[in-house]
XYZ file of C-alpha atoms in Angstrom:
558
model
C 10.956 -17.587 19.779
C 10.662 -18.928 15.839
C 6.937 -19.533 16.344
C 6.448 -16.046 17.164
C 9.455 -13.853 15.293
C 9.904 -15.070 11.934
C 9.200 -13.791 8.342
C 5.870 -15.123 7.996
C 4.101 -13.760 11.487
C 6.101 -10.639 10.352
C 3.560 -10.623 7.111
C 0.495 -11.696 8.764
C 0.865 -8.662 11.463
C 2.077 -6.425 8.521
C -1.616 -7.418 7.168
C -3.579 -6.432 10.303
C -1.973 -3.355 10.447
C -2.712 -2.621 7.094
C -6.095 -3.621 7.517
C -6.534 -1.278 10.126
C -4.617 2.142 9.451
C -6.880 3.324 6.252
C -8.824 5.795 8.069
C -8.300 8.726 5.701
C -10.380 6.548 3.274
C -13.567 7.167 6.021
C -14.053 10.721 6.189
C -16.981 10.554 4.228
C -18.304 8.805 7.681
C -17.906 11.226 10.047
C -17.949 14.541 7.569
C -21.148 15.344 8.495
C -20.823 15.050 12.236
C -18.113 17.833 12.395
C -19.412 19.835 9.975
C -22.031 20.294 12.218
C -20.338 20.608 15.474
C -17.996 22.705 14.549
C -20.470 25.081 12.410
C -18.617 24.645 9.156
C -19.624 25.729 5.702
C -18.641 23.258 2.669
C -15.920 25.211 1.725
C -14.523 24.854 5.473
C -15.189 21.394 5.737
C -13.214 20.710 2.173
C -10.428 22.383 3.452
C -10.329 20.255 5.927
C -10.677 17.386 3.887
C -7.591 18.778 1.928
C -5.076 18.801 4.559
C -6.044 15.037 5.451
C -5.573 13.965 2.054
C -2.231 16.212 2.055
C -0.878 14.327 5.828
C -2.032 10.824 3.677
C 0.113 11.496 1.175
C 3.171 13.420 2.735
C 5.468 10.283 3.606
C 8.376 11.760 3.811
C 9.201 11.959 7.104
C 8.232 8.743 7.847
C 10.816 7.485 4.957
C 13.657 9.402 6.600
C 12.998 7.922 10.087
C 13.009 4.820 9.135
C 16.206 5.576 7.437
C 17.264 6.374 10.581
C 16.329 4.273 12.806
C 16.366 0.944 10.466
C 19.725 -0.223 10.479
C 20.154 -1.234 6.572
C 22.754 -3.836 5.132
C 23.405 -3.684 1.587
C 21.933 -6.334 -0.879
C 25.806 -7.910 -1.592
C 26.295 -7.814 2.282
C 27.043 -11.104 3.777
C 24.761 -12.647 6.590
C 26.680 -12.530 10.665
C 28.798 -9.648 10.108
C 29.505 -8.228 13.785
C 27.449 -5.319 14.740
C 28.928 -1.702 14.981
C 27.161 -0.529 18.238
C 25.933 -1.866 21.044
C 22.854 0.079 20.645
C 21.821 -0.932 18.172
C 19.448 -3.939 19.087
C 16.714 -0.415 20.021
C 16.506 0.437 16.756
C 14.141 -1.393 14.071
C 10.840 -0.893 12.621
C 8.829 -0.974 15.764
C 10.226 2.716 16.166
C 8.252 3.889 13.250
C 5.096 1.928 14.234
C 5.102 3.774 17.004
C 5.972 6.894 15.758
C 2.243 6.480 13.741
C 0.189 4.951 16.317
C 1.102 8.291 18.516
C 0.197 10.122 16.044
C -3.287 7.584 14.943
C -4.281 8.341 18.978
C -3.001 12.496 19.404
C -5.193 13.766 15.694
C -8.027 11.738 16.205
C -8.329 11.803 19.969
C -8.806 15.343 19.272
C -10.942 15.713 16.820
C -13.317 13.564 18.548
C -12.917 15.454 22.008
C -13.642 18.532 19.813
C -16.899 16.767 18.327
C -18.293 15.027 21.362
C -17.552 18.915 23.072
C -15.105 17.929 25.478
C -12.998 20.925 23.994
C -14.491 24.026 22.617
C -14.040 24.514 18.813
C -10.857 25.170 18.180
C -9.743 27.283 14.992
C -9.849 26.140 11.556
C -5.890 26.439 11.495
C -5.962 24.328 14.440
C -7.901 21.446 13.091
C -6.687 21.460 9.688
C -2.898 20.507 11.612
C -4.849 17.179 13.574
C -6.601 16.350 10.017
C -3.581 16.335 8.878
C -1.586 14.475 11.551
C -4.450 11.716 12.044
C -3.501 10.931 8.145
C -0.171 11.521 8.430
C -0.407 8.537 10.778
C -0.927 6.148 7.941
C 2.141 6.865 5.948
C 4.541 5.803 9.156
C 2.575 2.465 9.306
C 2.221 1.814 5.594
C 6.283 2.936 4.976
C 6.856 0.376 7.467
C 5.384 -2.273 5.842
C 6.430 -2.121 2.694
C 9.666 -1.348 3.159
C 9.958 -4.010 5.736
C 8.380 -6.509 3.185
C 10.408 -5.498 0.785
C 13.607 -5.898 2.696
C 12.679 -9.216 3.655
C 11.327 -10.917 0.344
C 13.425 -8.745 -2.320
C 13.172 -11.832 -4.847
C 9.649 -10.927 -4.977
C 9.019 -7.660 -4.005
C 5.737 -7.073 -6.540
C 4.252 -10.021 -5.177
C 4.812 -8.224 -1.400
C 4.091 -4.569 -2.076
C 1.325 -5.832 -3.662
C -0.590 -7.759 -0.858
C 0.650 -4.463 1.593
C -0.812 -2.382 -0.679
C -4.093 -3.953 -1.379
C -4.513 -4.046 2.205
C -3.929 -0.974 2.611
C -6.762 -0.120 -0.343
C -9.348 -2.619 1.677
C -8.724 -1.106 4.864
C -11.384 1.764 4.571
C -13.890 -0.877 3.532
C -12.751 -2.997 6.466
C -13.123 0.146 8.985
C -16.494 0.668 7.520
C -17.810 -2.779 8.029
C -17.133 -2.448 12.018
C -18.898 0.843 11.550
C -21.913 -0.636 10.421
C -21.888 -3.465 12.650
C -21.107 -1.638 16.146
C -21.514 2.349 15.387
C -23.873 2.799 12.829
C -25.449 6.454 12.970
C -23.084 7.262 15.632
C -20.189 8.817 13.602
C -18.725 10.523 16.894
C -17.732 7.173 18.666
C -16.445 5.921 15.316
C -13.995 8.638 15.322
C -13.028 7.240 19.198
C -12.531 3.839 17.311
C -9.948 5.414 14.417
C -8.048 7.307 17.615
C -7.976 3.646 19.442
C -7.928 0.592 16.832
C -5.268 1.144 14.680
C -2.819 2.947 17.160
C -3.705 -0.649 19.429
C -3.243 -3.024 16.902
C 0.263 -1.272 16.098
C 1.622 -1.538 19.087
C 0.326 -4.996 19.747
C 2.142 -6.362 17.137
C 4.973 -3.933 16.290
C 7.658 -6.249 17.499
C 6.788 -9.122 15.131
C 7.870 -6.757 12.325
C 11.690 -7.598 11.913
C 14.246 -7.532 8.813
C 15.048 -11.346 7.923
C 16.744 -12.343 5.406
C 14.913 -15.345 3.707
C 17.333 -17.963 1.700
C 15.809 -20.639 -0.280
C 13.699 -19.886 -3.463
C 10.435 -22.007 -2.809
C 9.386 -19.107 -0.409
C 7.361 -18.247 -3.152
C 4.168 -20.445 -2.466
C 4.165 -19.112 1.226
C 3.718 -15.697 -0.346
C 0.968 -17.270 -2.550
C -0.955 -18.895 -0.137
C -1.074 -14.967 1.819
C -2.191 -13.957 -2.011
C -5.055 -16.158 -1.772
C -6.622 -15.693 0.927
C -6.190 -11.650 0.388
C -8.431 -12.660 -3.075
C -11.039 -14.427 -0.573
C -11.319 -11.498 1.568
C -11.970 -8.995 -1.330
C -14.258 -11.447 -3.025
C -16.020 -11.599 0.625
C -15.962 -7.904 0.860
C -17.492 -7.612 -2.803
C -20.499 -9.157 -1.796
C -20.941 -8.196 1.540
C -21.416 -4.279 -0.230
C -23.487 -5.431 -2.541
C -25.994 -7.238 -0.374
C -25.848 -4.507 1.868
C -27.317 -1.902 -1.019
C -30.061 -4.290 -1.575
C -31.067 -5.729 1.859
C -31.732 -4.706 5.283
C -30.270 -7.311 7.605
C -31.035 -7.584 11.208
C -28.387 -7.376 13.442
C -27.431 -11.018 13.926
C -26.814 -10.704 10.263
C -24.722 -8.179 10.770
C -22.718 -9.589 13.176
C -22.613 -12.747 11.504
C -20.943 -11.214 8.732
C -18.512 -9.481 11.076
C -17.150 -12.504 12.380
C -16.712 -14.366 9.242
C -14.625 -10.733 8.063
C -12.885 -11.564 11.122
C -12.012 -15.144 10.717
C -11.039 -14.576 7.413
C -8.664 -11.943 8.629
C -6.940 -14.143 11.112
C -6.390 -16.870 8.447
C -2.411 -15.170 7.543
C -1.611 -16.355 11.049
C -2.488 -19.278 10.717
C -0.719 -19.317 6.885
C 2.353 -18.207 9.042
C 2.118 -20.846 11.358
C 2.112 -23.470 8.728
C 4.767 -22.138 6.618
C 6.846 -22.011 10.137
C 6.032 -25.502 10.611
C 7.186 -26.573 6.948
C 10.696 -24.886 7.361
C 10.978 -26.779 10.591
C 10.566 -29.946 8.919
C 12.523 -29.605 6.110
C 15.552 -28.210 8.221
C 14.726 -31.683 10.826
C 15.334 -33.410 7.999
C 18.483 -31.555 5.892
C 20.143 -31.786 9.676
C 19.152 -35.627 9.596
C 21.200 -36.317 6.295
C 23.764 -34.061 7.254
C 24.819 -35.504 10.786
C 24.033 -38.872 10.019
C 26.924 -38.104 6.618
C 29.315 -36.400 8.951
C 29.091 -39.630 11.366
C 30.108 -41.682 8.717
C 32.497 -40.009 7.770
C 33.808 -39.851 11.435
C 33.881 -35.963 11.620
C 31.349 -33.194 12.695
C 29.710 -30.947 10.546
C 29.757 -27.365 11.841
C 27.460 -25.834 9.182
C 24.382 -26.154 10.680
C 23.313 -24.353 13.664
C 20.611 -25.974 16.114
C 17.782 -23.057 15.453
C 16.036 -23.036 12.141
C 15.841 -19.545 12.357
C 19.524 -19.610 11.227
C 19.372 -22.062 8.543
C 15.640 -20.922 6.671
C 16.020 -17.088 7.262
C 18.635 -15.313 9.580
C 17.481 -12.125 11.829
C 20.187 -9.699 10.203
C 22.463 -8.414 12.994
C 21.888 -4.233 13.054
C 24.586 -2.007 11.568
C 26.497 -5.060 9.634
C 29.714 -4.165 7.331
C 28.954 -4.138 3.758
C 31.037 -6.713 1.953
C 32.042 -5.979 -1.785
C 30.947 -8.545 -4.397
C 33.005 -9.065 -7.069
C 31.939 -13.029 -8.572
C 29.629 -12.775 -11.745
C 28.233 -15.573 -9.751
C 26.951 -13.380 -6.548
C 24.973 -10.516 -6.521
C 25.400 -7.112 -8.746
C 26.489 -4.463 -6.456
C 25.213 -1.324 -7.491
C 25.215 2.126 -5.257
C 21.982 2.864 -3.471
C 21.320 6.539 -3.758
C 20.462 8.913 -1.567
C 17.312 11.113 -1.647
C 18.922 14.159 -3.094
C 21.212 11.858 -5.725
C 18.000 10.774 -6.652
C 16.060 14.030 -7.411
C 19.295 15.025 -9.698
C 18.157 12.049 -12.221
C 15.597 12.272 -14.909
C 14.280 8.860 -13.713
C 13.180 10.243 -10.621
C 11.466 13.602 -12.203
C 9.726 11.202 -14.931
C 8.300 8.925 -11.887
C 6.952 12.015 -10.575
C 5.016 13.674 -14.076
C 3.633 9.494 -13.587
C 2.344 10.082 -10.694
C 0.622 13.183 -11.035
C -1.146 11.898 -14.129
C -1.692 8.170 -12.475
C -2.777 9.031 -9.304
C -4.495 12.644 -10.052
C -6.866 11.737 -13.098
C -7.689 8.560 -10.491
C -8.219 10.687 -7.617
C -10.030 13.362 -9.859
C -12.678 10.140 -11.170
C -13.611 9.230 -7.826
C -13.788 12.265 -6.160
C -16.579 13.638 -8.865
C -18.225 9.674 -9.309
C -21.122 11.272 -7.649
C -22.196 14.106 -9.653
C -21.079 11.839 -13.092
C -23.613 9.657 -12.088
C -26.539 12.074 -11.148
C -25.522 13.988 -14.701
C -25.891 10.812 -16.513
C -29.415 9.510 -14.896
C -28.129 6.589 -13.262
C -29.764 5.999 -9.779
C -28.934 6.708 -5.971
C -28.142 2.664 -5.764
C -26.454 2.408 -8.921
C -24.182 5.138 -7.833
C -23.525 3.891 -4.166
C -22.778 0.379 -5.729
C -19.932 2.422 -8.028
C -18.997 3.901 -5.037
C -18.508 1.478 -3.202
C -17.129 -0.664 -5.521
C -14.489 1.647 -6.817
C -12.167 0.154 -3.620
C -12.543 -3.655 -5.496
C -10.803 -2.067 -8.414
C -8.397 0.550 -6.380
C -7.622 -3.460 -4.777
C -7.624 -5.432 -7.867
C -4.689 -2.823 -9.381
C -2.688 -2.752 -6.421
C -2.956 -6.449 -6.067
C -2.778 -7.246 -9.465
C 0.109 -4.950 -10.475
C 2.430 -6.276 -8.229
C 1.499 -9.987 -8.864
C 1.623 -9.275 -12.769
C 4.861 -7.407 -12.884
C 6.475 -9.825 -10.802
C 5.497 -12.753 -13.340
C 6.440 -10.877 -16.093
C 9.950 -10.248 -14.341
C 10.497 -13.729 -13.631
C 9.375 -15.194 -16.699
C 9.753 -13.002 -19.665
C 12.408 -10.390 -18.187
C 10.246 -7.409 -18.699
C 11.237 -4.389 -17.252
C 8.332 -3.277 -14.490
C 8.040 0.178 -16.009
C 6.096 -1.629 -19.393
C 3.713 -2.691 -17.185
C 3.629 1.123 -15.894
C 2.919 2.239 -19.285
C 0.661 -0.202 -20.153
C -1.515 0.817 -17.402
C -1.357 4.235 -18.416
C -2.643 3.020 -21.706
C -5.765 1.511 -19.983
C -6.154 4.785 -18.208
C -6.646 6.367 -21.371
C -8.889 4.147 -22.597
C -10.775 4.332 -19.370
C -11.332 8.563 -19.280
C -12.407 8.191 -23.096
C -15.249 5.920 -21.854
C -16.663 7.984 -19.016
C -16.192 10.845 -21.757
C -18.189 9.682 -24.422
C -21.481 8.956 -21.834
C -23.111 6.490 -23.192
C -25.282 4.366 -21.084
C -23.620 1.813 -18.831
C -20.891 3.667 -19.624
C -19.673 3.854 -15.690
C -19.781 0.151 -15.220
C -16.716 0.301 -17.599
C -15.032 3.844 -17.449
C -13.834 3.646 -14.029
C -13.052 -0.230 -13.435
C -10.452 0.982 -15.933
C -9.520 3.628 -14.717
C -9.495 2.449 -10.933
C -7.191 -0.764 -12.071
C -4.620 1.598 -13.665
C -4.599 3.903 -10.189
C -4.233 0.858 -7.983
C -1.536 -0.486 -10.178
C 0.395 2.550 -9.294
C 0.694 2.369 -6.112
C 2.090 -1.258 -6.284
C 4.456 -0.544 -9.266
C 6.045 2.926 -7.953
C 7.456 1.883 -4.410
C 8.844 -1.393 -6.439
C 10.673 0.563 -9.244
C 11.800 3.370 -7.180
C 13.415 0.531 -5.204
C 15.077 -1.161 -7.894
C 16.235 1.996 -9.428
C 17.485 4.172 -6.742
C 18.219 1.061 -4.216
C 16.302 0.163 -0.730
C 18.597 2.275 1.874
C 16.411 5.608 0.895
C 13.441 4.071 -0.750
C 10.936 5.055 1.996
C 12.183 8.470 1.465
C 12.393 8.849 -2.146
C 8.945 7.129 -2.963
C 7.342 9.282 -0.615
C 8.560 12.212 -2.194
C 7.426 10.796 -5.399
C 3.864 10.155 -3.727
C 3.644 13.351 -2.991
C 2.408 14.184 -6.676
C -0.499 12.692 -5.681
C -2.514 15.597 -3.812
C -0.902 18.011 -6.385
C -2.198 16.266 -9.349
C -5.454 15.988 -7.510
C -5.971 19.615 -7.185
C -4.730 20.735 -10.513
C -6.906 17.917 -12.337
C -9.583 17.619 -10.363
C -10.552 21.456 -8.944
C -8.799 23.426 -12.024
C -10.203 20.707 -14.708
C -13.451 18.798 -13.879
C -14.270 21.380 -11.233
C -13.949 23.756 -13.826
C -15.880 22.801 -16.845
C -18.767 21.222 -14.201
C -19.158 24.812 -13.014
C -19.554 26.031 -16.308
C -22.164 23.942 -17.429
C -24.263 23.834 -14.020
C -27.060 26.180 -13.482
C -27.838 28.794 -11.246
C -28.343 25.651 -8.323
C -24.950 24.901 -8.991
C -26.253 21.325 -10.637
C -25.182 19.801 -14.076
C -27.270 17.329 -15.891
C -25.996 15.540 -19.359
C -23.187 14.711 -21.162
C -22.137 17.555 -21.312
C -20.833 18.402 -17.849
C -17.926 16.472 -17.750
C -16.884 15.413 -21.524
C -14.554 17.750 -22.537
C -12.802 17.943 -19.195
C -12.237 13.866 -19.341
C -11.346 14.232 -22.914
C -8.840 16.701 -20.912
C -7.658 13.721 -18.910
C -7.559 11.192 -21.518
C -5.153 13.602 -23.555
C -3.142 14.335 -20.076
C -3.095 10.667 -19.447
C -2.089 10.077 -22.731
C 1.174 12.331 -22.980
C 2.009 10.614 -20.043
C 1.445 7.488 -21.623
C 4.740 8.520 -24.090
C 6.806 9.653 -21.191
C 6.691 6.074 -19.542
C 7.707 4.797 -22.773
C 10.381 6.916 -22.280
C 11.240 5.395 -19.000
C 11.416 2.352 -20.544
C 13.501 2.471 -22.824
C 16.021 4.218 -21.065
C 15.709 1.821 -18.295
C 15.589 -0.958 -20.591
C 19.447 -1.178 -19.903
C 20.049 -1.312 -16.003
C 17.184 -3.605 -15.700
C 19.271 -6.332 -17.958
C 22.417 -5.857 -16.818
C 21.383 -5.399 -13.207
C 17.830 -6.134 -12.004
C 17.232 -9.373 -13.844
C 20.897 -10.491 -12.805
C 20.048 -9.923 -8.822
C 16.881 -11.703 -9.274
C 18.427 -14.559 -10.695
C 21.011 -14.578 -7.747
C 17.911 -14.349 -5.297
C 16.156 -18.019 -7.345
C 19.812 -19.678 -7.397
């Protein structure tokens, strides 16, 4: 069974389901479609758009089930500890997979029997609650695998979160490639495809997603090698858009295009298989010298155990007994807090005002890229290439921020929240840009802008984790996420909306600089106070970082 259950086939089906459960990032797709069927006005139809971005972003219940069902040993808790219930080999991750995939397969199976007219049209009400639970979907899958990941590499949990999460960014332009190569102009059956696909591919490979704990500190270049080949399928996705906005291909093309996507995309397994095979061979040959001693010695050593699963990264045993840590030598033992402990700090409050800034002035730039562009005289392909390239940098961020912050971590022993603030500083910078309108203006503005968003979402789950401890981090950072559709509706409705609408004319259009300066002058300022208030964060977590983060991931290298 350590060819098929082991930390690295663990990562490359974390990947796939990544790659697959993005579908709230499509409704642009298959907006028309049931705007039509359903007879909906724009206003209608946004509302609808608003409760799927709300279900996207509302992880909280996903973060307390796997709480619950996630049996969780603490970090100074030592490996074969005997197990507290019987029952408890049930319970794991697999639980919340499925949990999403049911509800991947109930919202969209239903808004596609709605479409197609299998059902009549049910009440707004009615399909605002699907919207929502379709996208609601993704947070069980994505709180899985991060939290999993995180749990099972903690030495380098940037570097993890990081690939999760910029999978997780590439999945829309994934789903939209196999819309364009089997679906195109059929929107309906696409919506079939989001009900089907990712609830399948969850429950195909839910059972490969374990907690291990990995010893050793060279697991590092396994990680790297899955950080590579994420880079190659960006790059490939990069210029896959960008041929697509310029050329018509025939549909061999298309399909030949497809299947490299989908070769590329299989490449973690076979990164997982290798790095399997590796650990095999080294713990061959450790067990070599070490029998081979111990028969010279004329006695037997007992240390070793026949599987390598036991020796390169142990399966940890559900409900184990935390064991206090009291060496300087072993690992800090600090108290993981619970959700509501966690809302009584500042910490958790100033995360929060982060997020609303972060991930609201970055929501409010690409939700309005559009009309920026048509106010500013670029063209209908200049735009879609913006468009479609604003995922690259959404990617880049998430990827980047966790890779970065883990290297300055290791290296300099720089608290992750500078790199938070430093983002925020590029933010700033970025909203100025698209302010000022000057020409070319968006092939800066929002690469900014969209590297500082991405970076969020790598950097948040990682220092809510170190500060507030992994037992409730599912739950806490999704309650932290959750500033994310607020921040979108007060800066992007109540600020760009705003100042658009009192610019446009009487056909509700805006052309000029004009129609959206002062309101990102409005976001650069916004972004900017929150700019000090990570500083804040800092400093005052300057502190625990030193005395406790840097200490544990010393431990985890020794």
């Amino acid at each position: 069974m350590g060819w098929v259950a082991n930390p690295w086939t663990a990562v490359a089906a974390a990947i796939w389901i990544q790659s697959s459960c993005g579908a709230s990032y499509t409704f642009s797709i298959y907006s028309s479609v049931l705007k039509s069927t359903q007879g909906y006005d724009q206003s209608t139809l946004d509302t609808v758009s608003v409760f799927k971005d709300i279900g996207a972003n509302f992880g909280v219940l996903s973060g307390l089930l796997y709480t619950a069902v996630v049996p969780y040993t603490h970090r100074s808790a030592l490996p074969g500890s005997p197990s507290k219930s019987k029952w408890t080999f049930l319970a794991g991750p697999w639980l919340v997979l499925a949990a999403g995939a049911i509800q991947f397969l109930t919202g969209f199976i239903f808004i596609w029997a709605s479409v197609v007219g299998l059902i009549s049209p049910p009440p707004v009400p009615v399909m605002c609650f699907f919207a929502w639970l379709s996208a609601n979907g993704q947070t069980f899958l994505n709180t899985t695998n991060v939290v999993t990941g995180l749990r099972n590499f903690p030495g380098h949990s940037g570097t993890i979160i990081g690939i999760m999460k910029g999978f997780l960014g590439l999945s829309g332009a994934i789903l939209i490639q196999i819309y364009h190569t089997f679906f195109d102009g059929d929107p309906s059956t696409f919506i079939l495809m989001l009900a089907l696909l990712p609830s399948f591919i969850s429950v195909l490979l839910m059972f490969l997603l374990r907690i291990y704990e990995v010893h050793g500190s060279d697991y590092k270049k396994h990680l790297d090698s899955f950080s590579v080949t994420t880079v190659i399928i960006v790059s490939y996705l990069v210029f896959i858009i960008i041929l697509q906005n310029f050329v018509s291909l025939p549909y061999w093309g298309q399909m030949f295009e497809f299947v490299i996507l989908m070769v590329l995309l299989a490449s973690p397994f076979g990164i997982a298989i290798k790095a399997h095979w590796e650990e095999s061979q080294k713990f061959t040959q450790s067990y070599t010298i070490e029998r081979g001693s111990s028969t010279n010695k004329g006695s037997t050593s007992s240390s070793y155990s026949a599987s390598v699963d036991q020796v390169e990264y142990t399966e940890l045993p559900s409900g184990e007994e935390q064991v206090q840590v009291t060496s300087d030598d072993e690992l800090p033992h600090e108290e993981d807090k619970s959700p509501l402990q966690a809302m009584c700090t500042i910490e958790f409050w100033m995360l929060f005002v982060i997020m609303i800034s972060g991930l609201g002035s970055g929501l409010a730039t690409i939700n309005n890229m559009s009309q920026i562009g048509q106010s500013l005289g670029y063209s209908t392909i200049e735009i879609n290439n913006l468009v479609s390239l604003w995922s690259m940098w959404n990617f880049l961020g998430r990827f980047g921020g966790g890779h970065i912050s883990d290297y300055i971590m290791h290296r300099k022993g720089w608290p992750r929240p500078l790199l938070m603030t430093t983002t925020l500083g590029i933010m700033v910078i970025g909203h100025l840009i698209i302010a000022c309108g000057f020409r070319g203006n968006l092939y800066l503005g929002p690469v900014l802008v969209g590297i500082g968003y991405g970076a969020h979402w790598s950097l948040m789950p990682t220092i809510t984790s170190e500060l507030f401890g992994v037992k409730h981090m599912g739950t806490i950072f999704n309650a932290i996420a959750a500033a994310s559709p607020l921040g979108s509706y007060i800066l992007s409705v109540r600020v760009v909306g705003y100042f658009y609408d009192k610019q446009a004319d009487e056909d509700n259009l805006c052309f000029g600089i004009d129609c959206f300066m002062s309101s990102f002058f409005i976001l650069a300022g916004v972004a900017f106070l929150t700019f000090l208030v990570g500083l804040v964060l800092y400093f005052r977590t300057q502190r625990f970082y030193k005395q406790v983060v840097l200490r544990r991931l010393k431990h985890y290298a020794r």
